[in-house]
């Protein structure tokens, strides 16, 4: 056969075989598709199995007994509280019972006030238990008062996170000379709260608006703008509107009355008016003493309220500028108290000189006892008088910020002002936590750990710590532990290697050739 004829015969045979293969493959695909359609038409879909529920942790995270933001704690024994046995516990107990009257009244109310709900904070309502116990205890013995605190509270050292100590300052109630009318001598107005001052969430006639957060000036029915600052108010923005309660001699007297939050004003006719904090203008408090330190006018170690007064008296123009650096401005209200009564704190009860403190209201609950220990210049400016005293949180202030920060109340008058004016000292803080929140008591309610594995599992998979020298370590051995006792030692059971993640490889797309259309 000629070569050309042989090639044609081979090509014809190959084409015939290829066509037969294509026909067979098509028949198989059509048969498989028909089988699938037949199965779908005669069988229902199997229901999808529900997803397995997530496995519960063996140790669920329970809420802490209490949590104070930015604080660190250290449980103590009463014997470890320095100076605890030397204090006058009966005086502290009487001050604590005064706070309990307010706490018991809120606890027994049918519907607690909105403020009491907001003040739950770390301790919550746990002070109700010791307060109910103190309600029926008319103690007159210091030893019994000491026992009361030890049986109802647990001591807990508290400080700001990363700091060993807390920090204290002092405050008092100034006694100032004033007039009911404006004169050439008495020309510094003391204002009550203006009617156009507005705080969201509070009615305009609410008593004692908060001393933190934004404050607005209401224009018309809807428009709100920030309220006037100290400089604008001193320049007369709210003058002549009948807001003047009294008139003072010196603007420095008004500044320090606003810093303290209360004052007694004595008039020439023998009368007295008692003032207490009612609202502020929304600007944060700026310490004028810190400004004098930063400007190098008064050294930090010599800073006191008396030094500030002396500098302001000698520099009236500089004093005006210094006051305006503190844009915060306090408005007062008259309170019906006699000269024998102490100032009323933010808890709504009269304070106790030497036993009441102001704390950070956003972190602490009124009525909480704090044992404060250290040395303070009580007797004189250079003195280091030992101070170990149980104080009760009954007040607050815009400058009191932090978990271990307190303002100690020393009463009214010039002597109290001299003592409190020189306090700026680190001190140890021990917070008395009600026994219901004692961490050791709560630990008894934590879940029990998982049981140990059975002996059979322990024999099959003995676990030991890996040897330090892996090269010389034997894979398994028997180590003698005592007379007739051996413990099998083996390397930890290796975990299976995770399945590698293999991403599918995408085939490169073939380039499409552009066809050239021939012109006919």
PDB file of N, CA, C and O in Angstrom, residues 14 21 45 51 126 233 305 307 363 395 418 434 482:
ATOM      1  N   UNK A  14      -8.464   6.270  13.711  1.00  0.00           N
ATOM      2  CA  UNK A  14      -8.372   7.086  14.931  1.00  0.00           C
ATOM      3  C   UNK A  14      -9.608   7.953  15.097  1.00  0.00           C
ATOM      4  O   UNK A  14     -10.154   8.111  16.193  1.00  0.00           O
ATOM      5  N   UNK A  21     -15.623   7.060  21.615  1.00  0.00           N
ATOM      6  CA  UNK A  21     -15.361   7.422  23.018  1.00  0.00           C
ATOM      7  C   UNK A  21     -16.222   8.575  23.469  1.00  0.00           C
ATOM      8  O   UNK A  21     -16.747   8.604  24.581  1.00  0.00           O
ATOM      9  N   UNK A  45     -35.110  15.161  51.197  1.00  0.00           N
ATOM     10  CA  UNK A  45     -33.811  15.599  51.706  1.00  0.00           C
ATOM     11  C   UNK A  45     -33.706  15.261  53.178  1.00  0.00           C
ATOM     12  O   UNK A  45     -34.661  15.416  53.948  1.00  0.00           O
ATOM     13  N   UNK A  51     -26.519  22.475  65.093  1.00  0.00           N
ATOM     14  CA  UNK A  51     -25.124  22.666  65.480  1.00  0.00           C
ATOM     15  C   UNK A  51     -24.939  22.317  66.947  1.00  0.00           C
ATOM     16  O   UNK A  51     -25.807  22.569  67.787  1.00  0.00           O
ATOM     17  N   UNK A 126     -24.532  46.726  99.848  1.00  0.00           N
ATOM     18  CA  UNK A 126     -24.009  45.869 100.915  1.00  0.00           C
ATOM     19  C   UNK A 126     -23.892  46.591 102.248  1.00  0.00           C
ATOM     20  O   UNK A 126     -23.842  45.949 103.301  1.00  0.00           O
ATOM     21  N   UNK A 233     -18.896  85.890  84.679  1.00  0.00           N
ATOM     22  CA  UNK A 233     -19.793  86.140  85.818  1.00  0.00           C
ATOM     23  C   UNK A 233     -19.254  87.289  86.661  1.00  0.00           C
ATOM     24  O   UNK A 233     -20.022  88.152  87.115  1.00  0.00           O
ATOM     25  N   UNK A 305      -2.944  77.251 101.937  1.00  0.00           N
ATOM     26  CA  UNK A 305      -4.013  78.205 101.684  1.00  0.00           C
ATOM     27  C   UNK A 305      -3.647  79.601 102.190  1.00  0.00           C
ATOM     28  O   UNK A 305      -3.988  80.620 101.566  1.00  0.00           O
ATOM     29  N   UNK A 307      -0.627  80.875 102.308  1.00  0.00           N
ATOM     30  CA  UNK A 307       0.324  81.475 101.377  1.00  0.00           C
ATOM     31  C   UNK A 307      -0.401  82.060 100.158  1.00  0.00           C
ATOM     32  O   UNK A 307      -0.018  83.123  99.649  1.00  0.00           O
ATOM     33  N   UNK A 363     -16.900  56.615  92.227  1.00  0.00           N
ATOM     34  CA  UNK A 363     -16.289  55.332  92.567  1.00  0.00           C
ATOM     35  C   UNK A 363     -16.800  54.750  93.877  1.00  0.00           C
ATOM     36  O   UNK A 363     -16.864  53.532  94.029  1.00  0.00           O
ATOM     37  N   UNK A 395     -19.228  63.063 101.823  1.00  0.00           N
ATOM     38  CA  UNK A 395     -19.237  64.264 100.985  1.00  0.00           C
ATOM     39  C   UNK A 395     -18.436  63.975  99.716  1.00  0.00           C
ATOM     40  O   UNK A 395     -17.827  62.917  99.573  1.00  0.00           O
ATOM     41  N   UNK A 418      -6.717  76.926 108.956  1.00  0.00           N
ATOM     42  CA  UNK A 418      -5.255  76.852 108.965  1.00  0.00           C
ATOM     43  C   UNK A 418      -4.770  75.400 108.869  1.00  0.00           C
ATOM     44  O   UNK A 418      -3.818  75.105 108.147  1.00  0.00           O
ATOM     45  N   UNK A 434     -17.867  45.498 103.663  1.00  0.00           N
ATOM     46  CA  UNK A 434     -18.806  44.635 104.388  1.00  0.00           C
ATOM     47  C   UNK A 434     -18.492  43.159 104.183  1.00  0.00           C
ATOM     48  O   UNK A 434     -18.040  42.738 103.116  1.00  0.00           O
ATOM     49  N   UNK A 482      10.914   5.905  96.518  1.00  0.00           N
ATOM     50  CA  UNK A 482      11.016   5.507  97.915  1.00  0.00           C
ATOM     51  C   UNK A 482      11.226   4.011  97.963  1.00  0.00           C
ATOM     52  O   UNK A 482      11.562   3.362  96.979  1.00  0.00           O
TER      53      UNK A 482
END
